[in-house]
PDB file of N, CA and C in Angstrom:
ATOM      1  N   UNK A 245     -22.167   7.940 -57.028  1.00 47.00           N
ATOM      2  CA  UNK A 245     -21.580   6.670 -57.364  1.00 47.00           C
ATOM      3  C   UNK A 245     -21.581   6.519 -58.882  1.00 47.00           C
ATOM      4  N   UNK A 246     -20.069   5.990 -59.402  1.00 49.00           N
ATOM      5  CA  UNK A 246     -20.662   6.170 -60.751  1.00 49.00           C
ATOM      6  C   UNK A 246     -20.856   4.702 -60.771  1.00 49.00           C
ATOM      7  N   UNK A 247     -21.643   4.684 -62.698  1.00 53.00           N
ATOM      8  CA  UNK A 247     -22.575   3.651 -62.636  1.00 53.00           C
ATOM      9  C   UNK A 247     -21.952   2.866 -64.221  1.00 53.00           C
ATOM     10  N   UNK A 248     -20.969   2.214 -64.467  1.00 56.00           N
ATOM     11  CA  UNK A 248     -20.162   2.207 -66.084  1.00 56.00           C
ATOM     12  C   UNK A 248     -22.019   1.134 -66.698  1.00 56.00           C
ATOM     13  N   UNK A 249     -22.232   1.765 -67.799  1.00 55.00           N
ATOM     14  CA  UNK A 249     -23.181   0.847 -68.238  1.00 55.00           C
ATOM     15  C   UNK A 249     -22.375   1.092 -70.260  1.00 55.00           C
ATOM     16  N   UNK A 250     -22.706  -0.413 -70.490  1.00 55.00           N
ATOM     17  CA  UNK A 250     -22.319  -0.112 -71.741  1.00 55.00           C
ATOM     18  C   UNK A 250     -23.147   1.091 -73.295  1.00 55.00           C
ATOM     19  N   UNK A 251     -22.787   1.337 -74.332  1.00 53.00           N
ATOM     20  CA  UNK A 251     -23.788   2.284 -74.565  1.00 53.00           C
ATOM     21  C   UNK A 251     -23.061   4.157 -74.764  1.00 53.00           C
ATOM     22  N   UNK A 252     -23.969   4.580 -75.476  1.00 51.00           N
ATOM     23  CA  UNK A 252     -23.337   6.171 -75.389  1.00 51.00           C
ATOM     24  C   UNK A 252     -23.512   6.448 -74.031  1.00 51.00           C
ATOM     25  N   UNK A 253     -23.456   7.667 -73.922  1.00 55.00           N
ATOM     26  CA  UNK A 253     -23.408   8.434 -72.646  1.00 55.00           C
ATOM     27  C   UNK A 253     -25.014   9.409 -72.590  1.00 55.00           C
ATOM     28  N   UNK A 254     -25.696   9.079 -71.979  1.00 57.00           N
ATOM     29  CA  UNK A 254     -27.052   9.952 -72.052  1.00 57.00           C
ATOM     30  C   UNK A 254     -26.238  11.829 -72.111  1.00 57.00           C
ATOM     31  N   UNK A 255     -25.285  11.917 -71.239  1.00 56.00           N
ATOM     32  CA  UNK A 255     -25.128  13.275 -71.806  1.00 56.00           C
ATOM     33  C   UNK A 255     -25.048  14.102 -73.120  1.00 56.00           C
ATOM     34  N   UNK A 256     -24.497  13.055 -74.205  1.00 55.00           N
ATOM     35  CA  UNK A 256     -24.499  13.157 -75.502  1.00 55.00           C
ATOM     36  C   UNK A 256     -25.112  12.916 -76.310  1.00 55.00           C
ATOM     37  N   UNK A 257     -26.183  12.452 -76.141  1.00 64.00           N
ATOM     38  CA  UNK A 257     -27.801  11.835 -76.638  1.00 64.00           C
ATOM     39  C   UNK A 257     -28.503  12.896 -76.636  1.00 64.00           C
ATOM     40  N   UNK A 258     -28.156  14.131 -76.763  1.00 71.00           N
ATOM     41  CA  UNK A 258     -28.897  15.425 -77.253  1.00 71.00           C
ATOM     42  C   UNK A 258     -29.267  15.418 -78.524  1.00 71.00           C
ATOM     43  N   UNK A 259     -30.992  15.741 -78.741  1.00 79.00           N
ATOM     44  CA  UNK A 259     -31.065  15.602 -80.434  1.00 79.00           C
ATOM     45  C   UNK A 259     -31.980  17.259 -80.510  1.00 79.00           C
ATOM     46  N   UNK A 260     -32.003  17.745 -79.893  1.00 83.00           N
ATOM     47  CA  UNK A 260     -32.937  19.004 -79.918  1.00 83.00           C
ATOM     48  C   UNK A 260     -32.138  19.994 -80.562  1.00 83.00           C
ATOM     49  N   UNK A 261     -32.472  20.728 -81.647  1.00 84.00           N
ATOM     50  CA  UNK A 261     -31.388  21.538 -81.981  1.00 84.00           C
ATOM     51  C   UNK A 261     -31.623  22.981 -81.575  1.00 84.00           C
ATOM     52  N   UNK A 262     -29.870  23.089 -81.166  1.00 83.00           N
ATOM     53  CA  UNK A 262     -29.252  24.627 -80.704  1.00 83.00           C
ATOM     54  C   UNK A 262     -29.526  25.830 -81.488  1.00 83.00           C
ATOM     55  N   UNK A 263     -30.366  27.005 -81.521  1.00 85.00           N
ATOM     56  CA  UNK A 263     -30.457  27.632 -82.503  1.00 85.00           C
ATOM     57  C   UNK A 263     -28.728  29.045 -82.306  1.00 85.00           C
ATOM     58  N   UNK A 264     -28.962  29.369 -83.449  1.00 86.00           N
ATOM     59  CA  UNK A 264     -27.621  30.014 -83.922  1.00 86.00           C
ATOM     60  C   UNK A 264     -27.663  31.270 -82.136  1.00 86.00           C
ATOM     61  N   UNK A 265     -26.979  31.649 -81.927  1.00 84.00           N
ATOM     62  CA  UNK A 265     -26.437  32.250 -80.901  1.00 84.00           C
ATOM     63  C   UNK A 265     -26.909  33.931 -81.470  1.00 84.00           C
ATOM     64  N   UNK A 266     -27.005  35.358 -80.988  1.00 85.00           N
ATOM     65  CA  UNK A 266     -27.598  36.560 -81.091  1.00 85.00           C
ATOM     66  C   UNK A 266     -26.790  37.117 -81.321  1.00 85.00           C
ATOM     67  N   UNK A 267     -25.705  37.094 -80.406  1.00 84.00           N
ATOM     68  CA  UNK A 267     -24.385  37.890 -80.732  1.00 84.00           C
ATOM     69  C   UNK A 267     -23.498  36.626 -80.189  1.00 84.00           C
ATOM     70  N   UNK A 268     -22.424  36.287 -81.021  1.00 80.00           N
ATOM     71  CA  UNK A 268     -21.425  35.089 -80.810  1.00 80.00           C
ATOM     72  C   UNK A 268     -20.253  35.574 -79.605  1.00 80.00           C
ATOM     73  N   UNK A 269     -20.493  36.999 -79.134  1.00 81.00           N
ATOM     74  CA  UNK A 269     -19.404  37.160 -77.930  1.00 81.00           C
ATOM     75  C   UNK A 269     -20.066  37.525 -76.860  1.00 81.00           C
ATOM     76  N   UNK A 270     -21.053  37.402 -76.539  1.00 81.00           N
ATOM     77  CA  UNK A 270     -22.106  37.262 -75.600  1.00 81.00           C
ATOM     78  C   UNK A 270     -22.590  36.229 -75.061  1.00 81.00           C
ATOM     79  N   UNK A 271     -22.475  35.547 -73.869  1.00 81.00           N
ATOM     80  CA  UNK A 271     -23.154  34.204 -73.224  1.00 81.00           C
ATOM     81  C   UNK A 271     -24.368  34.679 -73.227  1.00 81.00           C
ATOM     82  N   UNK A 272     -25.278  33.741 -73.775  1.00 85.00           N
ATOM     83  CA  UNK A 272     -26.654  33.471 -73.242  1.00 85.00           C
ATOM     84  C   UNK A 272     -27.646  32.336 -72.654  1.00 85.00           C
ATOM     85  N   UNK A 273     -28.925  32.329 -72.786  1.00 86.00           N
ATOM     86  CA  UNK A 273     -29.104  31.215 -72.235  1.00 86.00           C
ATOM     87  C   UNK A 273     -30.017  30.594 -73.522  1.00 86.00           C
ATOM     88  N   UNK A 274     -30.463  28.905 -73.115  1.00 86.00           N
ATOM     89  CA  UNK A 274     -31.365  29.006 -73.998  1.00 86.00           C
ATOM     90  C   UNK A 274     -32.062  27.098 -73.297  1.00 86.00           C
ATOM     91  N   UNK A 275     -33.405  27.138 -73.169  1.00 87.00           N
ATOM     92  CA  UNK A 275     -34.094  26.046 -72.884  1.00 87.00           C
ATOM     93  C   UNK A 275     -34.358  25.103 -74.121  1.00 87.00           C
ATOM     94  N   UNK A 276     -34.015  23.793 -74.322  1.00 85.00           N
ATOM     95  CA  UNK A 276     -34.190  23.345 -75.682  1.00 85.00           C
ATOM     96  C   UNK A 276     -36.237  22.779 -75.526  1.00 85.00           C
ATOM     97  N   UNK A 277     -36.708  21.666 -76.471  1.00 85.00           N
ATOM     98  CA  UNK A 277     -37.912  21.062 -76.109  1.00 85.00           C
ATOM     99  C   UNK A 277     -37.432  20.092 -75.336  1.00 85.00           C
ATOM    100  N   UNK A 278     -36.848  19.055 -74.754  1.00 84.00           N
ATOM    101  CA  UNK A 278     -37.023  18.655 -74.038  1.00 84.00           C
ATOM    102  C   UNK A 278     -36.842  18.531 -71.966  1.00 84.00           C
ATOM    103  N   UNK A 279     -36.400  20.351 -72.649  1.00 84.00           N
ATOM    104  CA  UNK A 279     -36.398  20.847 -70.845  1.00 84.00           C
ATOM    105  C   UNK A 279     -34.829  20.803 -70.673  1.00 84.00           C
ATOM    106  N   UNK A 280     -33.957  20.836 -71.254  1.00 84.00           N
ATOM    107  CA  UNK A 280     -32.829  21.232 -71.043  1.00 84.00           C
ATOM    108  C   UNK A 280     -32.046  22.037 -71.314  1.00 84.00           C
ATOM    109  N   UNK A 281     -31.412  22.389 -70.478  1.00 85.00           N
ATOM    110  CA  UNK A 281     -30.896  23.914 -70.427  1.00 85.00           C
ATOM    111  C   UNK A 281     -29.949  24.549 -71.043  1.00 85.00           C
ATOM    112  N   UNK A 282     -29.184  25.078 -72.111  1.00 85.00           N
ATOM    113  CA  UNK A 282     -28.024  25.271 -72.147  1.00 85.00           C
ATOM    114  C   UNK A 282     -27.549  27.057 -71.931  1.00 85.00           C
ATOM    115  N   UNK A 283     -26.239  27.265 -72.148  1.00 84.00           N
ATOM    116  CA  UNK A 283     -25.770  28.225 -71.764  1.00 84.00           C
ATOM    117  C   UNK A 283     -24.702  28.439 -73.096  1.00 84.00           C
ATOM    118  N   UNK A 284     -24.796  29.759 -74.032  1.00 84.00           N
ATOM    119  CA  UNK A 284     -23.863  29.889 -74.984  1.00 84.00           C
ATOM    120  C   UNK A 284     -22.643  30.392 -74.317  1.00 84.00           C
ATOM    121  N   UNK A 285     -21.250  30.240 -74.245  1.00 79.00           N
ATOM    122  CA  UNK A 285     -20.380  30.328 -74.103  1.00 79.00           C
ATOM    123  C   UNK A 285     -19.510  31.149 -75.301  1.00 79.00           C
ATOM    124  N   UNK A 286     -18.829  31.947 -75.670  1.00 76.00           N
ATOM    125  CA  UNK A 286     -18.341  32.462 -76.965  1.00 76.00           C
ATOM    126  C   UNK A 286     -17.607  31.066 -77.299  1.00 76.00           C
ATOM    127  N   UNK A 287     -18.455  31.047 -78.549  1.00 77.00           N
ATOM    128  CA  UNK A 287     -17.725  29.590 -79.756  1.00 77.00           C
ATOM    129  C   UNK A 287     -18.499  28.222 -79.310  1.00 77.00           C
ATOM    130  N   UNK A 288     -19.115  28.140 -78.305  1.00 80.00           N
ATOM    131  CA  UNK A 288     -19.864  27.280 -78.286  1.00 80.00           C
ATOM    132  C   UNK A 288     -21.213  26.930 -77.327  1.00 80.00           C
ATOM    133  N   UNK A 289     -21.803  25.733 -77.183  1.00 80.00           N
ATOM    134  CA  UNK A 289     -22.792  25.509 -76.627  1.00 80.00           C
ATOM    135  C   UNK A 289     -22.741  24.754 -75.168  1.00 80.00           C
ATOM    136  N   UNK A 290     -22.823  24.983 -73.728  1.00 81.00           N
ATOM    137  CA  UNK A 290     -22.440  23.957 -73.039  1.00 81.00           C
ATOM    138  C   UNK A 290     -23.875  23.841 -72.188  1.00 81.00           C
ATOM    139  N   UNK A 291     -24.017  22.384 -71.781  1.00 81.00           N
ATOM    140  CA  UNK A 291     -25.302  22.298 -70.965  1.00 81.00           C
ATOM    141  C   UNK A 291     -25.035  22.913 -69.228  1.00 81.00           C
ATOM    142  N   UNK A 292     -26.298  23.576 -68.888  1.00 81.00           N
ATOM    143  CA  UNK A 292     -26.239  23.856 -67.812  1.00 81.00           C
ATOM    144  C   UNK A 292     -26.662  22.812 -66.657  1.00 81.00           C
ATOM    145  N   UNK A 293     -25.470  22.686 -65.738  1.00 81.00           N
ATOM    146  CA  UNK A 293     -25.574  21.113 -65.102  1.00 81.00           C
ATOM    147  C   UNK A 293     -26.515  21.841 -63.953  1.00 81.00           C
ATOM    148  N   UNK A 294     -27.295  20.758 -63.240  1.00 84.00           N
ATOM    149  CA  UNK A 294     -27.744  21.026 -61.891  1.00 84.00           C
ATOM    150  C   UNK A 294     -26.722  20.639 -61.053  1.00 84.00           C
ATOM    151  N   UNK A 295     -26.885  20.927 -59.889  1.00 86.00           N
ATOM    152  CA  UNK A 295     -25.857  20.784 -58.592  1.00 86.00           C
ATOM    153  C   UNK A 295     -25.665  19.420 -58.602  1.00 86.00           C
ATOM    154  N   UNK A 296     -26.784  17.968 -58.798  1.00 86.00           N
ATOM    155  CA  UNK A 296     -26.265  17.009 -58.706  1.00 86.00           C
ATOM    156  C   UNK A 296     -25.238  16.468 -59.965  1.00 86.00           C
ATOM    157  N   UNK A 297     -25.449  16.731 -61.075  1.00 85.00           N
ATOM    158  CA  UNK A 297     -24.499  16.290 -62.231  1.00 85.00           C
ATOM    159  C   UNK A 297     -23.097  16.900 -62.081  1.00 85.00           C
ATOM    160  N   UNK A 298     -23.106  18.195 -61.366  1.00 83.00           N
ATOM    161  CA  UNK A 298     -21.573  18.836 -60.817  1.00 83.00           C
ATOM    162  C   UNK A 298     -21.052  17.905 -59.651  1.00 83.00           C
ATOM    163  N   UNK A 299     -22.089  17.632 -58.613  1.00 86.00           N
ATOM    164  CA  UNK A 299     -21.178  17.204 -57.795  1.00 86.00           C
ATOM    165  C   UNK A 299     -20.683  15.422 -58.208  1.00 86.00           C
ATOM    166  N   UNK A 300     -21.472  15.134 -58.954  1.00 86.00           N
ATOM    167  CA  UNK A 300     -21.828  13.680 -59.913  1.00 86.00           C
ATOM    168  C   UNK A 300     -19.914  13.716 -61.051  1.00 86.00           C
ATOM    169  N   UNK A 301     -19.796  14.764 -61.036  1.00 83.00           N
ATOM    170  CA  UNK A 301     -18.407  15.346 -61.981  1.00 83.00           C
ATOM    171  C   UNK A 301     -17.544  15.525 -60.916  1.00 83.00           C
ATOM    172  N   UNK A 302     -17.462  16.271 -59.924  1.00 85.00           N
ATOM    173  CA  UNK A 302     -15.958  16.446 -59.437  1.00 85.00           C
ATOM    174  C   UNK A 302     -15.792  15.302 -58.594  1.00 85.00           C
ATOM    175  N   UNK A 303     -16.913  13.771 -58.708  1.00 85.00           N
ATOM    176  CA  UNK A 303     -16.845  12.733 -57.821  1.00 85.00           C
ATOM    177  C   UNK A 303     -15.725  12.416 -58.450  1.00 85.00           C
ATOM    178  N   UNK A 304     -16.271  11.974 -60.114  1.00 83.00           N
ATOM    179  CA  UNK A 304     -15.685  11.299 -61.041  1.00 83.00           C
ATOM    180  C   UNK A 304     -14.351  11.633 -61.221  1.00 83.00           C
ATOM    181  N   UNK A 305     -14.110  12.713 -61.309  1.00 79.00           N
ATOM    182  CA  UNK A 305     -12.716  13.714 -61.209  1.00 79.00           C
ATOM    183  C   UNK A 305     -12.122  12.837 -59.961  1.00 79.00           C
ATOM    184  N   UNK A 306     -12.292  13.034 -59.207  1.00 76.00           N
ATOM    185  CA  UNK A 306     -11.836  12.500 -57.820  1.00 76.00           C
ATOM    186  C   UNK A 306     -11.344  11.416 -58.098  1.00 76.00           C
ATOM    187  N   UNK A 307     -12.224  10.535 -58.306  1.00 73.00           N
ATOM    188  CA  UNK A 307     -12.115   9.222 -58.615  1.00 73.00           C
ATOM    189  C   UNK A 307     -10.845   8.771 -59.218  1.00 73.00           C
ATOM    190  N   UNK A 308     -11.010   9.532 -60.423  1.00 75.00           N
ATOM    191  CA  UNK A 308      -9.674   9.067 -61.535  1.00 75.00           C
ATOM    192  C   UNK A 308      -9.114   9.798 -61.401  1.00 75.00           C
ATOM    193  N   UNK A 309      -8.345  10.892 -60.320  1.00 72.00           N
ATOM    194  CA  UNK A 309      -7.142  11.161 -60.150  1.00 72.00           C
ATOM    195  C   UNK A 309      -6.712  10.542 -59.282  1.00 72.00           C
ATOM    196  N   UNK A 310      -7.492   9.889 -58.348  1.00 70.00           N
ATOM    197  CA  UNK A 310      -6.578   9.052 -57.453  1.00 70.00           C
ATOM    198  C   UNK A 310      -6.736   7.712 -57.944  1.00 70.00           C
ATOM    199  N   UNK A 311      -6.926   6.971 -58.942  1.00 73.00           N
ATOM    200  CA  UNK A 311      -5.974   5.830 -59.675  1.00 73.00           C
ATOM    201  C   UNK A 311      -5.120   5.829 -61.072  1.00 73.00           C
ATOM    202  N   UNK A 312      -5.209   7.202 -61.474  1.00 70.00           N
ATOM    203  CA  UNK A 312      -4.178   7.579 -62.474  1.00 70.00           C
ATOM    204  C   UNK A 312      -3.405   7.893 -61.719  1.00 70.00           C
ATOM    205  N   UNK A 313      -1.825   7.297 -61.987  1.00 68.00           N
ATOM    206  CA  UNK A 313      -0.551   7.837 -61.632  1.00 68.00           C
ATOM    207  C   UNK A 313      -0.028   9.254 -62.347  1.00 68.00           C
ATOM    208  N   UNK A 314       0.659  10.005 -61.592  1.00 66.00           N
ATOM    209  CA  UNK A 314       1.224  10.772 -61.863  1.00 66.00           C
ATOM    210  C   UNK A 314       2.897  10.658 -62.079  1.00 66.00           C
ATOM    211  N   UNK A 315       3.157  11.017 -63.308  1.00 68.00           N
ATOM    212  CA  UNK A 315       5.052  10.830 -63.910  1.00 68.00           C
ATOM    213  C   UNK A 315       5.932  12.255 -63.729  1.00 68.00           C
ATOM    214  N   UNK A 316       4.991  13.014 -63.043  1.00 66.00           N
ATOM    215  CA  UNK A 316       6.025  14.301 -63.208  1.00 66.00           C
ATOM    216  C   UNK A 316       5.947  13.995 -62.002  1.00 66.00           C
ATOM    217  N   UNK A 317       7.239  15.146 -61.370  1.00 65.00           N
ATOM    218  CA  UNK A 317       7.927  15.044 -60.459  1.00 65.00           C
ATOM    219  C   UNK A 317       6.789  16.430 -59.275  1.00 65.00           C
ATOM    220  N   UNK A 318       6.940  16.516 -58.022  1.00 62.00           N
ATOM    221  CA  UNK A 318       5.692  17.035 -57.575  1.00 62.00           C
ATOM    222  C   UNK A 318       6.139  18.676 -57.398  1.00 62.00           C
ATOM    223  N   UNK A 319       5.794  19.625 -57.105  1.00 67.00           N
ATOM    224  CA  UNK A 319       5.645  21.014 -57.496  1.00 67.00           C
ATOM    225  C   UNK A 319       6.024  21.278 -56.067  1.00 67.00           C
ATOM    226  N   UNK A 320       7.118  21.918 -55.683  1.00 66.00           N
ATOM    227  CA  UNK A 320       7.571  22.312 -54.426  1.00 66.00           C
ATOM    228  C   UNK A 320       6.837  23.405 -53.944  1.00 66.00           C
ATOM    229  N   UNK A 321       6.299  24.493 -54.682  1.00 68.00           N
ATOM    230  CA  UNK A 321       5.546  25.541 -54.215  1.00 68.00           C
ATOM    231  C   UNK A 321       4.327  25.316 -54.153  1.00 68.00           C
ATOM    232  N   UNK A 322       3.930  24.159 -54.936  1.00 65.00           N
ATOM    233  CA  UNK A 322       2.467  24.055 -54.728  1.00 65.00           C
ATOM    234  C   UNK A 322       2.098  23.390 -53.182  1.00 65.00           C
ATOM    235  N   UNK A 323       0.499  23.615 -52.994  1.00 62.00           N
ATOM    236  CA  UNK A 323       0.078  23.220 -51.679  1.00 62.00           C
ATOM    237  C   UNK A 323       0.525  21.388 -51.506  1.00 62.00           C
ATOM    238  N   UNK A 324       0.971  20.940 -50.217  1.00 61.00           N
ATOM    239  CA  UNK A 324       0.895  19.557 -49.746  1.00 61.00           C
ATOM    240  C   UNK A 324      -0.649  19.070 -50.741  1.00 61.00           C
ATOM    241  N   UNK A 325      -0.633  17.751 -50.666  1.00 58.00           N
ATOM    242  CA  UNK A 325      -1.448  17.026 -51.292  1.00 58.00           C
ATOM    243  C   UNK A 325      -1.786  16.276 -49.987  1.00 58.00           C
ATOM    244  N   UNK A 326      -3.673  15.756 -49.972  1.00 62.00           N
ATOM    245  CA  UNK A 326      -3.684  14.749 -48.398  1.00 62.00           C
ATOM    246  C   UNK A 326      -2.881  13.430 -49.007  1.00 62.00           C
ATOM    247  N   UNK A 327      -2.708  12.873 -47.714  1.00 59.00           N
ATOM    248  CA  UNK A 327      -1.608  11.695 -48.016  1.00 59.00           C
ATOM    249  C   UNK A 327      -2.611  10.539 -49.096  1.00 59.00           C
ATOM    250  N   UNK A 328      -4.153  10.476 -49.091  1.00 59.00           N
ATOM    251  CA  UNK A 328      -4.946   9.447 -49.467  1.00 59.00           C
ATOM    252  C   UNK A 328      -5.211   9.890 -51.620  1.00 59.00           C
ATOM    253  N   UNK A 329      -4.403  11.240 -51.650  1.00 56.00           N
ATOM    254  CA  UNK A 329      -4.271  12.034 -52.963  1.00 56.00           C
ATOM    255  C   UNK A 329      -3.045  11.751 -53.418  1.00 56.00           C
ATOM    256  N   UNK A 330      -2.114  10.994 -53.274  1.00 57.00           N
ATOM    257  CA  UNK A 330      -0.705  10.868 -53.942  1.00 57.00           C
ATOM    258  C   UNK A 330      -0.788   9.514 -54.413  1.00 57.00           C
ATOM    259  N   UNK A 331      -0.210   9.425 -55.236  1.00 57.00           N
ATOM    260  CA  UNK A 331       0.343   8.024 -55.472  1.00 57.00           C
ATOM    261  C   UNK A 331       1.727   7.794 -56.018  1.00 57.00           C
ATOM    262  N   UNK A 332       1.667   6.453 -55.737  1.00 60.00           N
ATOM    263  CA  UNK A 332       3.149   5.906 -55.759  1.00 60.00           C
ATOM    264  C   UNK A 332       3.379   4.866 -56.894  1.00 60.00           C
ATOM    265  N   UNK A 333       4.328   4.850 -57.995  1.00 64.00           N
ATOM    266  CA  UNK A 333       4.777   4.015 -58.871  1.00 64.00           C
ATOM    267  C   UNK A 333       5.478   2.823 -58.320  1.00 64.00           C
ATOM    268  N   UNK A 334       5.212   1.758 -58.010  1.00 66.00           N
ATOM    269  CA  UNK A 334       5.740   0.574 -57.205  1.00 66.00           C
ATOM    270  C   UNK A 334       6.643  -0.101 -58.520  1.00 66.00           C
ATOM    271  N   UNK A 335       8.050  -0.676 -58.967  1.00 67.00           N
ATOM    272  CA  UNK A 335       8.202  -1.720 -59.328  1.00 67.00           C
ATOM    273  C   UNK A 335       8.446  -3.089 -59.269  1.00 67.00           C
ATOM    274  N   UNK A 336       7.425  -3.948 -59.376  1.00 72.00           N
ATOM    275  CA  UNK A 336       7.259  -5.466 -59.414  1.00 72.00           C
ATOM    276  C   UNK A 336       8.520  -6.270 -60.376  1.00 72.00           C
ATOM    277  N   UNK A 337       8.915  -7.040 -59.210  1.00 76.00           N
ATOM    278  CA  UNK A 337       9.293  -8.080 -60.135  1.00 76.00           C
ATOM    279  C   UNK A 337       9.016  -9.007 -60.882  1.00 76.00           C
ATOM    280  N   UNK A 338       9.584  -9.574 -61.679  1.00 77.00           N
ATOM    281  CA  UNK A 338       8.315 -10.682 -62.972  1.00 77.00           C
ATOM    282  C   UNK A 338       8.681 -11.910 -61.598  1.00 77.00           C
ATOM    283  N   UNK A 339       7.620 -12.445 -61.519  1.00 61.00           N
ATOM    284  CA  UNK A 339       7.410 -13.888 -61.004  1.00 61.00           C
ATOM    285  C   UNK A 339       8.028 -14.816 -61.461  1.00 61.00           C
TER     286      UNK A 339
END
């Protein structure tokens, strides 16, 4: 469930610093001090999520693709969409 609270985002409230990477085209890993995990990626640093902050992400994903509209027109080869995944541009008349 997400939870809007005003405020940064605790995900970005990282203050532990990343030390320089061993070889920059090589992923590695690296535990900071306060127990969190990251993973070097070539060019950068990304945190390693646990299963709940992933599934906590493709909720959110979920979420806001089904109340963002979509303006392009839909992809004939691509797979059907479930009917509760589409949306529809309605126009209202002014009152």
């Amino acid at each position: 469930m997400l939870d809007p609270a005003p405020g940064p985002s605790t995900e970005y409230a990282h203050r532990c610093p990343l030390p320089w990477p061993v070889d920059p085209e090589a992923p590695e890993g690296h535990v900071c001090e306060c127990g969190r995990k990251w993973v070097y990626q070539p060019a950068h640093w990304d945190p390693l999520l646990t299963l709940d902050e992933l599934r906590m992400r493709q909720e959110a994903g979920a979420f806001l693709r089904s109340i963002i509209p979509s303006f392009h027109a839909p992809d004939p080869a691509a797979a059907p969409l479930e009917p509760r995944e589409t949306a529809v541009i309605v126009h209202l008349p002014p009152a």
